[in-house]
PDB file of C-alpha atoms in Angstrom:
ATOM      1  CA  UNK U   1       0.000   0.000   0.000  1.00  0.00           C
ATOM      2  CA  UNK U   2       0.848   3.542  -0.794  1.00  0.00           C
ATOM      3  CA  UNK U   3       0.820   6.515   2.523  1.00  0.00           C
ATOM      4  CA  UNK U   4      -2.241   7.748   0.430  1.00  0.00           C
ATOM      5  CA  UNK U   5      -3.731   4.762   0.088  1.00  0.00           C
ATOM      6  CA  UNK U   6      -3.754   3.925   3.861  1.00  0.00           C
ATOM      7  CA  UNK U   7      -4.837   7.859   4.422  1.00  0.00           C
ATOM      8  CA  UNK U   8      -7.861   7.182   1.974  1.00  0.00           C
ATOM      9  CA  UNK U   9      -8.591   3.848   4.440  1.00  0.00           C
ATOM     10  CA  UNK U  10      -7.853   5.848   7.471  1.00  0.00           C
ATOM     11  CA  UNK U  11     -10.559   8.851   6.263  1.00  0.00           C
ATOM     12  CA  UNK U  12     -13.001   5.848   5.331  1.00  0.00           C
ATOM     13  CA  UNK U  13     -12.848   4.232   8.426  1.00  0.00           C
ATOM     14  CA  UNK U  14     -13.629   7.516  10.387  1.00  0.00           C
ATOM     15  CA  UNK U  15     -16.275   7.952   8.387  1.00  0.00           C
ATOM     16  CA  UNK U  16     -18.144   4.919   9.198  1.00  0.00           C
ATOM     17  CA  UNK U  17     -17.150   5.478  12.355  1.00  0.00           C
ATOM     18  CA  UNK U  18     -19.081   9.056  12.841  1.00  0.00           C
ATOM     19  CA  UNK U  19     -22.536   7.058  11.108  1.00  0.00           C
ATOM     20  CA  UNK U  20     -22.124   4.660  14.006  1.00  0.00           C
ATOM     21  CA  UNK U  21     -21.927   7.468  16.349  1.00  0.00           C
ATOM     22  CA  UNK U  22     -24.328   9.311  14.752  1.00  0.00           C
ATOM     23  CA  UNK U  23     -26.765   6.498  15.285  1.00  0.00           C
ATOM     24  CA  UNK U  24     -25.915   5.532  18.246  1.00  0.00           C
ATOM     25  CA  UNK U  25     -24.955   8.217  20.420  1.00  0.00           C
ATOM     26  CA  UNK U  26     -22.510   8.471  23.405  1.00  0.00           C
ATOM     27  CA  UNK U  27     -23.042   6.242  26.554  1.00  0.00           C
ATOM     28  CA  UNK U  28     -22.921   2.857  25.714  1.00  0.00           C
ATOM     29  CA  UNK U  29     -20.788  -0.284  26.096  1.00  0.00           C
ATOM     30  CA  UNK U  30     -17.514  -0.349  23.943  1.00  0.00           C
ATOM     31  CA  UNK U  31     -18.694  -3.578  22.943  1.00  0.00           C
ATOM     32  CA  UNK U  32     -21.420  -1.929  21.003  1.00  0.00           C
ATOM     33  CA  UNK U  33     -19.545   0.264  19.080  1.00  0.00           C
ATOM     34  CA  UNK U  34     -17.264  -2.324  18.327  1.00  0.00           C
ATOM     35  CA  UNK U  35     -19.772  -4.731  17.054  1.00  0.00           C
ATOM     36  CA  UNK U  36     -22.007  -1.648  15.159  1.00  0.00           C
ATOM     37  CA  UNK U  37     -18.120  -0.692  13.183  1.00  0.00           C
ATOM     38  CA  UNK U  38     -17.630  -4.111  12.417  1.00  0.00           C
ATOM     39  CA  UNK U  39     -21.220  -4.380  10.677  1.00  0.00           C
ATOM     40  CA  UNK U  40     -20.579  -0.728   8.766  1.00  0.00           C
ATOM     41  CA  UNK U  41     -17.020  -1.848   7.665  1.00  0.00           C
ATOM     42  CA  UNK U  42     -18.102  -5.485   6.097  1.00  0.00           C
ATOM     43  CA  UNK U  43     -21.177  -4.009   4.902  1.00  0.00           C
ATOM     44  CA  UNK U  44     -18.992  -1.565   2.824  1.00  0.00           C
ATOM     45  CA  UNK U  45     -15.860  -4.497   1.556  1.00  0.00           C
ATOM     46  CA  UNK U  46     -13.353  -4.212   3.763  1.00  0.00           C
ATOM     47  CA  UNK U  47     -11.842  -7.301   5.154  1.00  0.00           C
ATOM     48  CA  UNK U  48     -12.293  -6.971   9.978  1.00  0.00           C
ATOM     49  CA  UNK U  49     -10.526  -8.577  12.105  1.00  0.00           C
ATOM     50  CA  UNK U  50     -11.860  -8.310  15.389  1.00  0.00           C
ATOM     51  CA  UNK U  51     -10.743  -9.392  18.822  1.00  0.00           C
ATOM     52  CA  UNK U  52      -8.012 -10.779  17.902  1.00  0.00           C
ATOM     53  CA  UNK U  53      -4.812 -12.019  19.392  1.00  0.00           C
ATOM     54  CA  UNK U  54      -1.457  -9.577  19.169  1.00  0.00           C
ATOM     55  CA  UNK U  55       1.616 -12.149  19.117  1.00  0.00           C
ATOM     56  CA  UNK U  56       4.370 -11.303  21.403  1.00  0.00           C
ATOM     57  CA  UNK U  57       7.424 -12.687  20.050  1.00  0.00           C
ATOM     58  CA  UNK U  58      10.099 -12.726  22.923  1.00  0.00           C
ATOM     59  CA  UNK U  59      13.857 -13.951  22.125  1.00  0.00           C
ATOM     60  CA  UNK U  60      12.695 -15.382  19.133  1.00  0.00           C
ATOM     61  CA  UNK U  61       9.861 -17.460  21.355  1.00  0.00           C
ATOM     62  CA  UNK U  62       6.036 -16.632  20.946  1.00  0.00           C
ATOM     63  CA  UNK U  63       4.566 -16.005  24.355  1.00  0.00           C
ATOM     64  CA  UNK U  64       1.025 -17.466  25.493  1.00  0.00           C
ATOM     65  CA  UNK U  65      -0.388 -13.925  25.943  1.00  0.00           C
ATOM     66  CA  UNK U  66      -3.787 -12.630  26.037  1.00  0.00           C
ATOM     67  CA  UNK U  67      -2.870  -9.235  24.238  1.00  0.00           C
ATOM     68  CA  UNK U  68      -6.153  -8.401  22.280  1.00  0.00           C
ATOM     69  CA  UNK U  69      -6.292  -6.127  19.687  1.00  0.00           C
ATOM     70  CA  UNK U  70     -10.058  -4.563  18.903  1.00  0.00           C
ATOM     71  CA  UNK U  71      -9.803  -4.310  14.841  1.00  0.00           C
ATOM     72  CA  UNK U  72      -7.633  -4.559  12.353  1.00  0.00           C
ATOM     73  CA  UNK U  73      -9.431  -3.894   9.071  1.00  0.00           C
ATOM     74  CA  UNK U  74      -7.854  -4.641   5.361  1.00  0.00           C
ATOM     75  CA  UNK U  75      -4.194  -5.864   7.498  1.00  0.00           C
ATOM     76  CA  UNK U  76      -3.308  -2.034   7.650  1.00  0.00           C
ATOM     77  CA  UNK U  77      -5.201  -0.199  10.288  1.00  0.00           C
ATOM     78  CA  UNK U  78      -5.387  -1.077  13.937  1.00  0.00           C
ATOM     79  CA  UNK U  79      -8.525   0.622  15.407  1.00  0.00           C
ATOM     80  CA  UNK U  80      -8.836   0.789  19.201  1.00  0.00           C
ATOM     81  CA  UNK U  81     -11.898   1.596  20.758  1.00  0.00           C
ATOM     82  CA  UNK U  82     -12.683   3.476  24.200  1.00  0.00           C
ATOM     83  CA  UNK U  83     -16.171   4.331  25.698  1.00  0.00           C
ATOM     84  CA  UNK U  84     -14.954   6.561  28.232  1.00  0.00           C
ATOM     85  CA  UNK U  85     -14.286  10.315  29.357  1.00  0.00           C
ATOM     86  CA  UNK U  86     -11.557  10.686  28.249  1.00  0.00           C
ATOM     87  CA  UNK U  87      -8.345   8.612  26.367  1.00  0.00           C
ATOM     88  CA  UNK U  88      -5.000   8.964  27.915  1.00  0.00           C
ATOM     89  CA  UNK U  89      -1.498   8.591  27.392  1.00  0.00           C
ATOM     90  CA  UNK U  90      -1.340   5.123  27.978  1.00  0.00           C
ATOM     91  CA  UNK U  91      -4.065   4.104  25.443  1.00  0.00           C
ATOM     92  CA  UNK U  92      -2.079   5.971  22.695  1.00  0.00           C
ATOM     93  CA  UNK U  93       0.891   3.930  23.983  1.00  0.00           C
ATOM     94  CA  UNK U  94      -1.116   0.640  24.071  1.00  0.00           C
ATOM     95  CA  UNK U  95      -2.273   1.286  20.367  1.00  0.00           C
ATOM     96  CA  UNK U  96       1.694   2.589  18.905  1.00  0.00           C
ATOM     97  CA  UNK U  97       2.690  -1.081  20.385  1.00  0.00           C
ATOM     98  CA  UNK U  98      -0.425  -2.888  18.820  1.00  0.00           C
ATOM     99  CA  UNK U  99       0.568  -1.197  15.641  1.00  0.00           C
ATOM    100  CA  UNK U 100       5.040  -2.110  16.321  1.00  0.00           C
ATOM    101  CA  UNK U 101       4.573  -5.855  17.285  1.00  0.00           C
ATOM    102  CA  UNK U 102       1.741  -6.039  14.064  1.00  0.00           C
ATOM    103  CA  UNK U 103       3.899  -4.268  11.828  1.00  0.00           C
ATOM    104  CA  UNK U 104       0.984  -2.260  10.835  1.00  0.00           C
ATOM    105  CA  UNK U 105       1.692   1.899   9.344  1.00  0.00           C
ATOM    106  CA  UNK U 106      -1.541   3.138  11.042  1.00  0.00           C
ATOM    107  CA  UNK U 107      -3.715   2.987  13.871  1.00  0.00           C
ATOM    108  CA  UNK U 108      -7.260   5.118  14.717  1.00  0.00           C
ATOM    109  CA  UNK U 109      -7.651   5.987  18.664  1.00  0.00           C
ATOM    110  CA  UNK U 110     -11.255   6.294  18.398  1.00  0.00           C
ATOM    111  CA  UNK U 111     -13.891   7.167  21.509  1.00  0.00           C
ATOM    112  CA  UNK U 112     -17.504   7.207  21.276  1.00  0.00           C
ATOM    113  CA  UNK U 113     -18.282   8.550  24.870  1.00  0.00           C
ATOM    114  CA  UNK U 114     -18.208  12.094  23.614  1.00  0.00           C
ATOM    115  CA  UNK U 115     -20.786  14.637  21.888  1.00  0.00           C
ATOM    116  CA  UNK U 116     -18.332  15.260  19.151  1.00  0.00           C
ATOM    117  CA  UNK U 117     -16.289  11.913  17.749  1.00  0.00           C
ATOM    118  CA  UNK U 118     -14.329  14.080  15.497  1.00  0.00           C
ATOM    119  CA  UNK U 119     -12.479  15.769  18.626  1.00  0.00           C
ATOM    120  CA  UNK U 120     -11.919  12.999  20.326  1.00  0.00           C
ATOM    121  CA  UNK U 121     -10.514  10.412  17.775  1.00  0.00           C
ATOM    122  CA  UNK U 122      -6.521  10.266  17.270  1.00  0.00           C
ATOM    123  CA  UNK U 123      -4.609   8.924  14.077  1.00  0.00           C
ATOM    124  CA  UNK U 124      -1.495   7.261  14.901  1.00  0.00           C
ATOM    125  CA  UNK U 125       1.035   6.538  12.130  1.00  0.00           C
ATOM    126  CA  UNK U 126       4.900   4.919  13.271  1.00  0.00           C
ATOM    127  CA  UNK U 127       7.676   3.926  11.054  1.00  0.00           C
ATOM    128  CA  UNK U 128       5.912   1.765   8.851  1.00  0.00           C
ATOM    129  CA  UNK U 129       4.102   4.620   7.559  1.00  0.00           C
ATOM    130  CA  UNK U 130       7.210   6.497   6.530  1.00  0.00           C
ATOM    131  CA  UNK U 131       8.483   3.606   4.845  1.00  0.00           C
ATOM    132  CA  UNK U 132       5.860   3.024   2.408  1.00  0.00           C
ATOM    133  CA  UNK U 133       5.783   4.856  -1.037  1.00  0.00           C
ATOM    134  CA  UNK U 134       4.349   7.721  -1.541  1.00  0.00           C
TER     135      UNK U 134
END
């Protein structure tokens, strides 16, 4: 994939992401929002992964973790969802590793426990993203 190409996913993604909140409103379980993004990102082609299992290779050993990842959608964008007041530090952190141990250029920081979605949602991009052709 090209940087634009994973922008055009990114801005896609979001998208969807503002119907669901737009429909739904703020105040419910993460869970919900997960499971309404998932439904608004198959219904529109793009291969979800959801829930799924971050490998932590250690030494050259893969660990028995339980690291869960919310979505990864077309094997480029980690999405991590919050339902909460407010996102801090440590969930941007928690996402930039998601995205390092996957490999992935770009991640979205989104939370639907807010009046505007927009505000509160945080593209991530790392290394990967600088390495891929314009």
């Amino acid at each position: 994939m090209t940087k634009k190409e994973v922008t055009q996913l990114s801005y896609e993604i979001i998208g969807l992401a503002i119907k669901v909140h737009k429909n739904l409103g703020p105040g419910l379980l993460e869970s919900i929002y997960e499971e309404c993004l998932k439904y608004e990102l198959l219904k529109n082609g793009y291969e979800v992964k959801q829930q799924f299992i971050v490998p932590i290779i250690y030494e050259g050993l893969e660990m028995k973790t339980r690291l869960v990842a919310d979505l990864l959608v077309n094997d480029c964008i980690v999405i991590e969802l919050k339902a909460q007041e407010e996102t801090l530090p440590v969930h941007e952190a928690q996402l930039l590793t998601y995205m390092k141990v996957l490999k992935k250029p770009q991640g979205l920081l989104i939370n639907f426990f807010t009046t505007n979605i927009t505000k509160s949602l945080k593209p991530l991009v790392n290394e990967y993203f600088t390495q891929l052709p314009d």
